[in-house]
mmCIF file of C-alpha atoms and ligand atoms in Angstrom:
data_model
loop_
_atom_site.group_PDB
_atom_site.id
_atom_site.type_symbol
_atom_site.label_atom_id
_atom_site.label_comp_id
_atom_site.label_asym_id
_atom_site.label_seq_id
_atom_site.Cartn_x
_atom_site.Cartn_y
_atom_site.Cartn_z
ATOM 1 C CA MET A 119 107.033 91.900 116.498
ATOM 2 C CA LEU A 120 107.357 91.527 120.020
ATOM 3 C CA PHE A 121 104.881 94.137 120.923
ATOM 4 C CA GLY A 122 101.383 94.819 119.605
ATOM 5 C CA LYS A 123 100.240 93.740 115.837
ATOM 6 C CA LYS A 124 102.237 94.479 112.736
ATOM 7 C CA LYS A 125 100.811 97.646 111.060
ATOM 8 C CA SER A 126 98.634 96.492 108.370
ATOM 9 C CA VAL A 127 98.210 98.288 105.058
ATOM 10 C CA ALA A 128 94.959 98.930 103.265
ATOM 11 C CA GLY A 129 94.563 98.916 99.436
ATOM 12 C CA LEU A 130 92.299 102.429 99.049
ATOM 13 C CA ASP A 131 90.872 102.689 95.647
ATOM 14 C CA ILE A 132 89.676 106.184 94.933
ATOM 15 C CA GLY A 133 87.291 105.808 92.088
ATOM 16 C CA SER A 134 85.134 108.621 90.594
ATOM 17 C CA SER A 135 82.117 107.399 91.842
ATOM 18 C CA SER A 136 82.893 105.558 94.715
ATOM 19 C CA VAL A 137 85.843 104.577 97.304
ATOM 20 C CA LYS A 138 86.689 101.198 98.038
ATOM 21 C CA MET A 139 88.871 100.081 100.866
ATOM 22 C CA VAL A 140 90.146 96.398 101.249
ATOM 23 C CA GLU A 141 92.122 95.165 104.228
ATOM 24 C CA LEU A 142 93.998 91.618 103.850
ATOM 25 C CA ASP A 143 95.914 89.797 106.633
ATOM 26 C CA GLY A 144 98.401 86.780 105.883
ATOM 27 C CA LYS A 145 100.446 86.124 102.726
ATOM 28 C CA VAL A 146 99.728 84.925 99.265
ATOM 29 C CA GLY A 147 98.469 81.578 99.284
ATOM 30 C CA SER A 148 97.021 82.102 102.732
ATOM 31 C CA LEU A 149 95.108 85.768 102.326
ATOM 32 C CA SER A 150 92.203 86.355 104.382
ATOM 33 C CA LEU A 151 89.996 89.434 104.366
ATOM 34 C CA VAL A 152 90.213 91.420 107.427
ATOM 35 C CA SER A 153 87.927 94.336 106.348
ATOM 36 C CA LEU A 154 86.121 95.740 103.444
ATOM 37 C CA GLY A 155 84.530 99.264 102.570
ATOM 38 C CA PHE A 156 82.645 100.870 100.261
ATOM 39 C CA GLU A 157 81.169 104.373 100.003
ATOM 40 C CA ASN A 158 79.646 106.708 97.198
ATOM 41 C CA LEU A 159 81.171 109.749 96.135
ATOM 42 C CA PRO A 160 78.991 112.618 95.712
ATOM 43 C CA ASP A 161 78.674 113.620 91.654
ATOM 44 C CA ASN A 162 81.331 115.920 90.528
ATOM 45 C CA THR A 163 83.950 115.275 92.989
ATOM 46 C CA ILE A 164 86.495 113.977 90.639
ATOM 47 C CA ILE A 165 86.672 115.070 87.397
ATOM 48 C CA ASP A 166 89.196 113.474 84.998
ATOM 49 C CA GLY A 167 91.081 112.170 87.647
ATOM 50 C CA GLN A 168 91.271 115.275 89.534
ATOM 51 C CA ILE A 169 89.960 115.639 92.979
ATOM 52 C CA MET A 170 88.292 118.825 92.869
ATOM 53 C CA GLU A 171 86.732 118.486 96.414
ATOM 54 C CA LEU A 172 89.443 117.376 98.536
ATOM 55 C CA ASN A 173 87.512 117.586 102.067
ATOM 56 C CA THR A 174 84.623 115.466 100.431
ATOM 57 C CA VAL A 175 87.120 112.621 99.451
ATOM 58 C CA SER A 176 89.171 112.620 102.774
ATOM 59 C CA ASP A 177 85.346 112.798 104.637
ATOM 60 C CA VAL A 178 84.431 109.791 102.457
ATOM 61 C CA ILE A 179 87.700 107.791 102.851
ATOM 62 C CA ARG A 180 87.380 108.525 106.999
ATOM 63 C CA ASN A 181 84.076 107.010 106.607
ATOM 64 C CA VAL A 182 84.882 103.922 104.690
ATOM 65 C CA CYS A 183 87.340 103.788 107.873
ATOM 66 C CA THR A 184 85.038 104.222 110.645
ATOM 67 C CA ASN A 185 82.039 102.605 109.640
ATOM 68 C CA HIS A 186 83.646 99.131 108.263
ATOM 69 C CA ASN A 187 86.414 99.015 110.932
ATOM 70 C CA VAL A 188 89.583 99.653 108.848
ATOM 71 C CA SER A 189 92.486 100.082 111.041
ATOM 72 C CA ALA A 190 95.138 100.473 108.802
ATOM 73 C CA ASP A 191 96.765 103.697 108.915
ATOM 74 C CA ASN A 192 98.900 102.771 105.721
ATOM 75 C CA VAL A 193 97.181 102.476 102.438
ATOM 76 C CA VAL A 194 98.433 101.371 98.791
ATOM 77 C CA THR A 195 96.345 103.746 96.595
ATOM 78 C CA GLY A 196 96.463 103.730 92.785
ATOM 79 C CA VAL A 197 96.256 106.251 89.609
ATOM 80 C CA SER A 198 94.579 105.592 86.322
ATOM 81 C CA GLY A 199 93.199 107.535 83.375
ATOM 82 C CA HIS A 200 94.888 110.088 80.893
ATOM 83 C CA SER A 201 97.466 111.498 83.333
ATOM 84 C CA VAL A 202 99.194 107.855 83.832
ATOM 85 C CA ILE A 203 101.165 106.341 80.717
ATOM 86 C CA ILE A 204 102.206 102.618 80.671
ATOM 87 C CA LYS A 205 104.666 101.395 77.949
ATOM 88 C CA ASN A 206 106.659 98.383 76.747
ATOM 89 C CA ILE A 207 110.008 99.519 75.748
ATOM 90 C CA VAL A 208 112.517 97.188 73.463
ATOM 91 C CA LEU A 209 116.052 98.590 74.448
ATOM 92 C CA PRO A 210 119.552 97.003 73.518
ATOM 93 C CA PRO A 211 120.935 94.087 76.029
ATOM 94 C CA MET A 212 121.780 96.011 79.425
ATOM 95 C CA SER A 213 122.030 95.756 83.064
ATOM 96 C CA GLN A 214 119.966 96.795 85.116
ATOM 97 C CA GLU A 215 122.912 99.296 86.275
ATOM 98 C CA GLU A 216 123.339 100.368 82.754
ATOM 99 C CA LEU A 217 119.179 100.908 82.570
ATOM 100 C CA GLU A 218 118.927 102.974 85.785
ATOM 101 C CA GLU A 219 121.352 105.464 84.402
ATOM 102 C CA SER A 220 120.033 105.767 81.028
ATOM 103 C CA ILE A 221 116.423 105.191 81.448
ATOM 104 C CA ASP A 222 115.261 109.010 81.606
ATOM 105 C CA TRP A 223 116.841 109.421 78.244
ATOM 106 C CA HIS A 224 115.252 106.273 77.149
ATOM 107 C CA ALA A 225 111.816 107.150 78.621
ATOM 108 C CA GLU A 226 111.469 110.523 76.990
ATOM 109 C CA GLU A 227 110.569 109.847 73.629
ATOM 110 C CA HIS A 228 107.407 107.540 75.204
ATOM 111 C CA ILE A 229 106.376 110.410 77.653
ATOM 112 C CA PRO A 230 104.490 113.439 76.272
ATOM 113 C CA TYR A 231 105.563 115.289 79.178
ATOM 114 C CA ASP A 232 108.594 116.833 80.797
ATOM 115 C CA LEU A 233 110.306 114.335 82.527
ATOM 116 C CA ALA A 234 110.395 117.017 85.589
ATOM 117 C CA ASP A 235 106.956 116.914 86.033
ATOM 118 C CA VAL A 236 106.218 113.108 86.352
ATOM 119 C CA SER A 237 106.913 110.299 88.664
ATOM 120 C CA LEU A 238 108.812 107.513 86.752
ATOM 121 C CA ASP A 239 108.730 104.108 87.300
ATOM 122 C CA TYR A 240 110.347 100.725 85.375
ATOM 123 C CA GLN A 241 110.832 97.250 85.711
ATOM 124 C CA ILE A 242 112.733 94.909 83.156
ATOM 125 C CA THR A 243 110.287 92.291 82.240
ATOM 126 C CA GLY A 244 112.545 90.218 79.754
ATOM 127 C CA HIS A 245 115.480 89.682 78.037
ATOM 128 C CA THR A 246 116.651 88.108 74.791
ATOM 129 C CA GLY A 247 120.092 87.602 73.077
ATOM 130 C CA ASP A 248 119.467 91.270 71.413
ATOM 131 C CA SER A 249 117.276 92.982 73.578
ATOM 132 C CA THR A 250 115.982 93.956 77.055
ATOM 133 C CA GLN A 251 112.414 94.399 77.355
ATOM 134 C CA VAL A 252 111.167 97.356 80.082
ATOM 135 C CA LEU A 253 107.995 98.037 81.355
ATOM 136 C CA ILE A 254 107.790 101.983 81.931
ATOM 137 C CA ALA A 255 105.088 103.550 83.898
ATOM 138 C CA ALA A 256 104.872 107.504 84.465
ATOM 139 C CA CYS A 257 102.348 109.549 86.020
ATOM 140 C CA LYS A 258 102.290 113.370 86.252
ATOM 141 C CA ARG A 259 103.759 114.799 89.941
ATOM 142 C CA GLU A 260 100.513 116.730 90.421
ATOM 143 C CA ARG A 261 98.336 114.231 89.836
ATOM 144 C CA ILE A 262 99.952 112.155 92.616
ATOM 145 C CA ASP A 263 100.255 114.988 94.925
ATOM 146 C CA ASN A 264 96.489 115.328 94.685
ATOM 147 C CA ILE A 265 95.945 111.963 95.579
ATOM 148 C CA LYS A 266 98.532 111.785 98.293
ATOM 149 C CA GLN A 267 96.854 115.253 99.882
ATOM 150 C CA ALA A 268 93.385 113.567 99.833
ATOM 151 C CA VAL A 269 94.472 110.734 101.969
ATOM 152 C CA GLN A 270 96.505 112.687 104.258
ATOM 153 C CA LEU A 271 93.394 114.746 105.294
ATOM 154 C CA ALA A 272 91.718 111.560 106.074
ATOM 155 C CA GLY A 273 94.719 110.768 108.412
ATOM 156 C CA LYS A 274 95.918 108.014 106.860
ATOM 157 C CA GLN A 275 99.378 107.673 105.409
ATOM 158 C CA PRO A 276 99.801 106.565 101.321
ATOM 159 C CA VAL A 277 102.814 104.280 101.684
ATOM 160 C CA VAL A 278 102.788 103.342 97.773
ATOM 161 C CA ILE A 279 101.197 104.558 94.923
ATOM 162 C CA ASP A 280 100.147 101.973 92.270
ATOM 163 C CA VAL A 281 98.645 102.192 88.840
ATOM 164 C CA ASP A 282 95.003 100.770 89.040
ATOM 165 C CA SER A 283 95.752 98.657 85.922
ATOM 166 C CA PHE A 284 98.748 96.859 87.569
ATOM 167 C CA ALA A 285 96.856 95.937 90.820
ATOM 168 C CA LEU A 286 94.076 95.102 88.571
ATOM 169 C CA GLN A 287 96.733 92.761 87.360
ATOM 170 C CA ASN A 288 98.238 91.785 90.732
ATOM 171 C CA CYS A 289 94.551 90.884 91.805
ATOM 172 C CA TYR A 290 93.996 88.426 89.186
ATOM 173 C CA GLU A 291 97.800 86.951 89.603
ATOM 174 C CA VAL A 292 97.371 86.037 92.785
ATOM 175 C CA ASN A 293 93.768 84.846 92.651
ATOM 176 C CA TYR A 294 94.155 82.837 89.470
ATOM 177 C CA GLN A 295 97.760 81.709 89.903
ATOM 178 C CA PRO A 296 98.038 82.041 85.982
ATOM 179 C CA ASP A 297 100.266 79.651 84.121
ATOM 180 C CA SER A 298 102.611 81.265 81.727
ATOM 181 C CA SER A 299 100.918 80.281 78.303
ATOM 182 C CA GLN A 300 97.675 81.698 79.476
ATOM 183 C CA VAL A 301 96.728 85.142 77.810
ATOM 184 C CA VAL A 302 93.852 86.956 78.835
ATOM 185 C CA THR A 303 92.452 90.302 78.616
ATOM 186 C CA LEU A 304 91.740 92.310 82.102
ATOM 187 C CA LEU A 305 89.119 94.872 81.637
ATOM 188 C CA ASN A 306 87.875 96.961 84.389
ATOM 189 C CA ILE A 307 84.674 99.360 83.396
ATOM 190 C CA GLY A 308 84.594 101.985 86.227
ATOM 191 C CA ALA A 309 82.307 104.879 86.153
ATOM 192 C CA SER A 310 84.861 106.974 83.681
ATOM 193 C CA THR A 311 87.878 104.939 82.906
ATOM 194 C CA MET A 312 87.989 101.661 81.529
ATOM 195 C CA ASN A 313 91.546 99.755 82.297
ATOM 196 C CA VAL A 314 92.425 97.168 79.860
ATOM 197 C CA ASN A 315 95.432 94.996 80.229
ATOM 198 C CA ILE A 316 96.560 92.046 78.181
ATOM 199 C CA VAL A 317 98.349 89.779 80.226
ATOM 200 C CA LYS A 318 100.522 86.659 79.487
ATOM 201 C CA GLY A 319 101.113 84.592 82.255
ATOM 202 C CA ASN A 320 102.113 87.266 84.928
ATOM 203 C CA THR A 321 103.446 89.622 82.499
ATOM 204 C CA SER A 322 101.529 92.293 80.890
ATOM 205 C CA LEU A 323 101.801 92.622 77.175
ATOM 206 C CA PHE A 324 99.862 95.657 76.845
ATOM 207 C CA SER A 325 98.037 98.089 78.822
ATOM 208 C CA ARG A 326 95.978 100.951 78.210
ATOM 209 C CA ASP A 327 93.624 103.252 79.948
ATOM 210 C CA ILE A 328 90.449 104.586 78.116
ATOM 211 C CA THR A 329 88.353 107.111 79.491
ATOM 212 C CA VAL A 330 85.060 105.647 78.474
ATOM 213 C CA GLY A 331 83.153 104.109 81.145
ATOM 214 C CA GLY A 332 79.810 103.320 82.993
ATOM 215 C CA SER A 333 79.006 106.888 83.246
ATOM 216 C CA GLN A 334 78.646 107.321 79.546
ATOM 217 C CA PHE A 335 75.720 105.277 79.524
ATOM 218 C CA THR A 336 73.956 107.316 82.206
ATOM 219 C CA ASP A 337 74.943 110.691 80.374
ATOM 220 C CA VAL A 338 73.474 109.422 77.088
ATOM 221 C CA LEU A 339 70.170 108.556 78.772
ATOM 222 C CA GLN A 340 69.905 111.586 80.712
ATOM 223 C CA ARG A 341 70.500 113.619 77.533
ATOM 224 C CA SER A 342 68.609 111.871 74.968
ATOM 225 C CA LEU A 343 65.428 111.075 77.387
ATOM 226 C CA GLY A 344 65.650 114.341 79.390
ATOM 227 C CA LEU A 345 65.591 112.207 83.008
ATOM 228 C CA SER A 346 67.718 113.595 86.017
ATOM 229 C CA TYR A 347 71.052 111.912 86.858
ATOM 230 C CA GLN A 348 69.407 109.865 89.518
ATOM 231 C CA GLN A 349 66.584 108.625 87.004
ATOM 232 C CA ALA A 350 69.028 108.081 84.366
ATOM 233 C CA GLU A 351 71.186 106.038 86.699
ATOM 234 C CA ALA A 352 68.000 103.777 88.180
ATOM 235 C CA VAL A 353 66.964 103.124 84.655
ATOM 236 C CA LYS A 354 70.582 102.096 83.499
ATOM 237 C CA ARG A 355 70.253 99.312 86.766
ATOM 238 C CA GLY A 356 67.170 98.170 85.390
ATOM 239 C CA VAL A 357 64.960 100.036 88.007
ATOM 240 C CA ASN A 358 61.840 99.920 85.281
ATOM 241 C CA THR A 359 59.842 101.787 87.964
ATOM 242 C CA ALA A 360 62.318 104.862 87.895
ATOM 243 C CA VAL A 361 60.669 106.621 85.075
ATOM 244 C CA GLU A 362 56.852 106.495 84.501
ATOM 245 C CA GLY A 363 55.877 105.847 80.800
ATOM 246 C CA LEU A 364 59.233 105.062 79.746
ATOM 247 C CA GLU A 365 59.618 102.631 76.842
ATOM 248 C CA GLU A 366 62.102 99.771 76.591
ATOM 249 C CA LYS A 367 62.193 100.182 73.083
ATOM 250 C CA SER A 368 63.716 103.919 73.749
ATOM 251 C CA ILE A 369 66.354 102.735 75.839
ATOM 252 C CA GLU A 370 68.016 99.640 74.145
ATOM 253 C CA PRO A 371 69.014 101.596 70.752
ATOM 254 C CA LEU A 372 71.046 104.604 73.301
ATOM 255 C CA MET A 373 72.851 101.665 75.355
ATOM 256 C CA ASN A 374 73.632 99.887 71.922
ATOM 257 C CA ASN A 375 75.675 103.059 70.936
ATOM 258 C CA VAL A 376 77.682 103.109 74.168
ATOM 259 C CA THR A 377 78.355 99.194 74.081
ATOM 260 C CA GLU A 378 79.724 99.845 70.574
ATOM 261 C CA ILE A 379 81.814 102.178 71.679
ATOM 262 C CA VAL A 380 83.395 100.228 74.257
ATOM 263 C CA ALA A 381 83.796 97.287 72.112
ATOM 264 C CA MET A 382 85.348 99.322 69.860
ATOM 265 C CA GLU A 383 87.835 100.875 71.851
ATOM 266 C CA ILE A 384 88.623 97.432 73.221
ATOM 267 C CA GLN A 385 89.149 96.294 69.597
ATOM 268 C CA LYS A 386 91.567 99.324 69.047
ATOM 269 C CA THR A 387 93.634 98.211 71.814
ATOM 270 C CA PHE A 388 93.897 94.894 70.546
ATOM 271 C CA ASP A 389 94.881 96.164 67.367
ATOM 272 C CA PHE A 390 97.717 98.555 68.818
ATOM 273 C CA TYR A 391 99.208 95.776 71.028
ATOM 274 C CA ARG A 392 99.196 93.603 67.561
ATOM 275 C CA ALA A 393 101.348 97.076 66.032
ATOM 276 C CA THR A 394 103.527 97.124 68.747
ATOM 277 C CA THR A 395 104.882 93.281 68.744
ATOM 278 C CA GLU A 396 106.288 90.782 66.532
ATOM 279 C CA ASP A 397 105.159 88.071 68.314
ATOM 280 C CA ASN A 398 102.047 86.925 66.202
ATOM 281 C CA GLN A 399 101.804 83.964 68.252
ATOM 282 C CA THR A 400 100.037 85.375 71.362
ATOM 283 C CA VAL A 401 96.157 85.167 70.979
ATOM 284 C CA VAL A 402 93.858 86.502 73.982
ATOM 285 C CA GLN A 403 91.789 83.488 75.091
ATOM 286 C CA LYS A 404 89.436 85.222 77.346
ATOM 287 C CA ILE A 405 88.245 88.661 78.599
ATOM 288 C CA LEU A 406 87.994 89.046 82.780
ATOM 289 C CA ILE A 407 85.680 91.870 83.349
ATOM 290 C CA SER A 408 85.344 93.798 86.708
ATOM 291 C CA GLY A 409 84.434 97.457 87.620
ATOM 292 C CA GLY A 410 80.989 98.357 88.616
ATOM 293 C CA GLY A 411 80.518 99.398 84.761
ATOM 294 C CA SER A 412 80.628 95.831 83.615
ATOM 295 C CA LYS A 413 77.376 95.097 85.918
ATOM 296 C CA LEU A 414 75.278 96.472 82.983
ATOM 297 C CA GLN A 415 72.616 93.925 82.244
ATOM 298 C CA GLY A 416 73.793 91.769 79.189
ATOM 299 C CA LEU A 417 76.911 93.596 78.607
ATOM 300 C CA ALA A 418 79.551 91.028 79.225
ATOM 301 C CA GLN A 419 77.274 88.669 76.719
ATOM 302 C CA ASP A 420 77.323 91.492 74.113
ATOM 303 C CA LEU A 421 80.773 92.140 74.554
ATOM 304 C CA SER A 422 81.594 88.474 74.145
ATOM 305 C CA ALA A 423 79.739 88.525 71.113
ATOM 306 C CA ARG A 424 81.164 91.445 69.318
ATOM 307 C CA LEU A 425 84.736 90.492 70.293
ATOM 308 C CA GLU A 426 84.233 87.108 69.612
ATOM 309 C CA LEU A 427 85.639 85.975 72.680
ATOM 310 C CA PRO A 428 84.702 84.351 76.290
ATOM 311 C CA VAL A 429 84.019 86.927 78.638
ATOM 312 C CA GLU A 430 84.286 85.951 82.375
ATOM 313 C CA VAL A 431 83.628 88.011 85.349
ATOM 314 C CA LEU A 432 86.687 88.247 87.472
ATOM 315 C CA ASP A 433 86.478 86.997 90.924
ATOM 316 C CA PRO A 434 88.844 89.233 93.553
ATOM 317 C CA PHE A 435 88.039 87.042 96.366
ATOM 318 C CA ARG A 436 88.842 83.413 94.425
ATOM 319 C CA SER A 437 91.662 82.867 96.669
ATOM 320 C CA ILE A 438 91.113 84.881 99.702
ATOM 321 C CA LYS A 439 89.486 83.210 102.784
ATOM 322 C CA VAL A 440 86.527 85.103 103.655
ATOM 323 C CA ASP A 441 84.462 84.311 107.114
ATOM 324 C CA THR A 442 80.986 84.404 106.121
ATOM 325 C CA ARG A 443 79.775 85.101 109.470
ATOM 326 C CA ARG A 444 81.388 88.768 109.276
ATOM 327 C CA PHE A 445 80.717 89.541 105.658
ATOM 328 C CA ASP A 446 77.501 88.628 103.850
ATOM 329 C CA PRO A 447 77.931 86.562 101.118
ATOM 330 C CA ASP A 448 75.349 88.063 98.895
ATOM 331 C CA TYR A 449 76.496 91.610 99.433
ATOM 332 C CA LEU A 450 80.158 90.533 98.944
ATOM 333 C CA SER A 451 79.236 89.114 95.438
ATOM 334 C CA GLU A 452 76.919 91.888 94.217
ATOM 335 C CA ILE A 453 79.805 94.513 95.022
ATOM 336 C CA MET A 454 82.798 91.862 93.811
ATOM 337 C CA PRO A 455 83.414 93.808 90.544
ATOM 338 C CA GLU A 456 83.754 97.133 92.172
ATOM 339 C CA MET A 457 86.422 95.582 94.662
ATOM 340 C CA ALA A 458 88.847 94.075 92.032
ATOM 341 C CA VAL A 459 91.461 97.270 91.957
ATOM 342 C CA ALA A 460 91.351 97.393 95.768
ATOM 343 C CA VAL A 461 91.877 93.658 96.624
ATOM 344 C CA GLY A 462 94.741 94.167 94.281
ATOM 345 C CA LEU A 463 96.073 97.391 95.700
ATOM 346 C CA ALA A 464 95.684 95.606 99.185
ATOM 347 C CA MET A 465 97.589 92.722 97.916
ATOM 348 C CA ARG A 466 100.484 95.092 97.541
ATOM 349 C CA GLY A 467 100.196 95.728 100.914
ATOM 350 C CA VAL A 468 100.674 92.260 102.356
ATOM 351 C CA ASN A 469 103.147 91.321 99.598
HETATM 352 N N1 ATP B 284 74.250 97.077 88.446
HETATM 353 C C1 ATP B 284 74.594 97.965 87.968
HETATM 354 N N2 ATP B 284 74.076 98.161 86.416
HETATM 355 C C2 ATP B 284 75.078 98.916 85.582
HETATM 356 N N3 ATP B 284 75.827 99.944 86.008
HETATM 357 C C3 ATP B 284 76.503 99.828 87.122
HETATM 358 C C4 ATP B 284 75.429 98.990 88.089
HETATM 359 N N4 ATP B 284 75.888 99.148 89.447
HETATM 360 C C5 ATP B 284 77.140 100.073 89.578
HETATM 361 N N5 ATP B 284 77.369 100.553 87.967
HETATM 362 C C6 ATP B 284 77.978 101.294 87.476
HETATM 363 O O1 ATP B 284 79.524 101.497 87.544
HETATM 364 C C7 ATP B 284 79.876 102.462 87.803
HETATM 365 C C8 ATP B 284 80.734 102.538 88.947
HETATM 366 O O2 ATP B 284 81.898 101.427 88.781
HETATM 367 P P1 ATP B 284 83.416 101.507 89.644
HETATM 368 O O3 ATP B 284 82.852 101.683 91.125
HETATM 369 O O4 ATP B 284 84.152 100.290 89.425
HETATM 370 O O5 ATP B 284 83.718 102.909 89.171
HETATM 371 P P2 ATP B 284 84.935 104.324 90.138
HETATM 372 O O6 ATP B 284 85.917 103.212 90.372
HETATM 373 O O7 ATP B 284 84.098 104.630 90.796
HETATM 374 O O8 ATP B 284 85.487 104.707 88.592
HETATM 375 P P3 ATP B 284 86.541 104.873 87.811
HETATM 376 O O9 ATP B 284 87.667 103.832 88.196
HETATM 377 O O10 ATP B 284 86.157 105.247 86.418
HETATM 378 O O11 ATP B 284 87.214 106.335 88.326
HETATM 379 C C9 ATP B 284 79.308 103.551 87.553
HETATM 380 O O12 ATP B 284 78.990 104.041 86.290
HETATM 381 C C10 ATP B 284 77.935 103.028 88.071
HETATM 382 O O13 ATP B 284 76.629 103.200 87.513
HETATM 383 MG MG1 MG B 285 87.837 102.227 89.344
#
């Protein structure tokens, strides 16, 4: 470009507990971090994926940008949860053109909503002699409109609406460059949603969003121990002084109950995957976790023991150049789990 700087595109992750924004520069292989922002949202601003308070969310997006020098006007944002349907479907052999003509007809039986009410996207992920594998993603249009509105109110242009689970995968692929035999499960534990994506090399084998997350632990502590939300959140994060006289032994079984639900849902996802595939050679080698919910003390070890798989923390900055004079390494490593989806969204902007 002759005049001025190329317009950059930032990744904007609007989670139910906080807004994260990441701006990258360069191209895959030589990416560098330009800016990064993270601000909490008030409680109940986003319920069940729906933005209830558009003005509050747009104010927070604006604050993230001004407080952290995010200059991009265009953003890539994502959707997740109930209203997103992701399916790997197997169709007879066909060309891209034939698929284009028939996709609505094929997708219809896999999507529990009227096709007129959803935004549908698809991608051929493989061919064999007698089949075409297609990944379809659909999201309720009203959900997309809701997010676009919040972004536009903040003065930004949503140029791409991605799916959180795919952004997570993008973040993994660019940072880890997996070879085609590597099978991992990406597990992003947010406040209200858990994205599970079983990935082989650069292909998603199975992806599922589950409405369980970090806030479930807080809820249980709050209800069972009669605490305020702030107290429960602090106790969960291991601030033992948050509530006077609270005994450690009253906390542990409550947390264990929720961990068991989390592990069960992941196991169920593995079972669902196995039920939809004829490939019984593919075995998940490890789980890479991210999301604020994954920071719960002992959770990674507990999941590893329950699922009998190694669990590692996903590093979203593994292959990204970070200027430590501008970004405090301690702060970065503290918020690293929460930034995975935002980094993946930002990568879509530079790809
Ligand atoms: N140190 C910690 N220990 C335990 N839990 C933590 C810690 N830090 C953050 N969390 C939890 O992480 C969750 C927020 O994670 P994250 O920012 O990934 O979610 P989100 O993107 O806002 O939500 P969602 O994607 O589900 O809409 C909250 O439930 C919060 O309590
Ligand atoms: Mg999230």
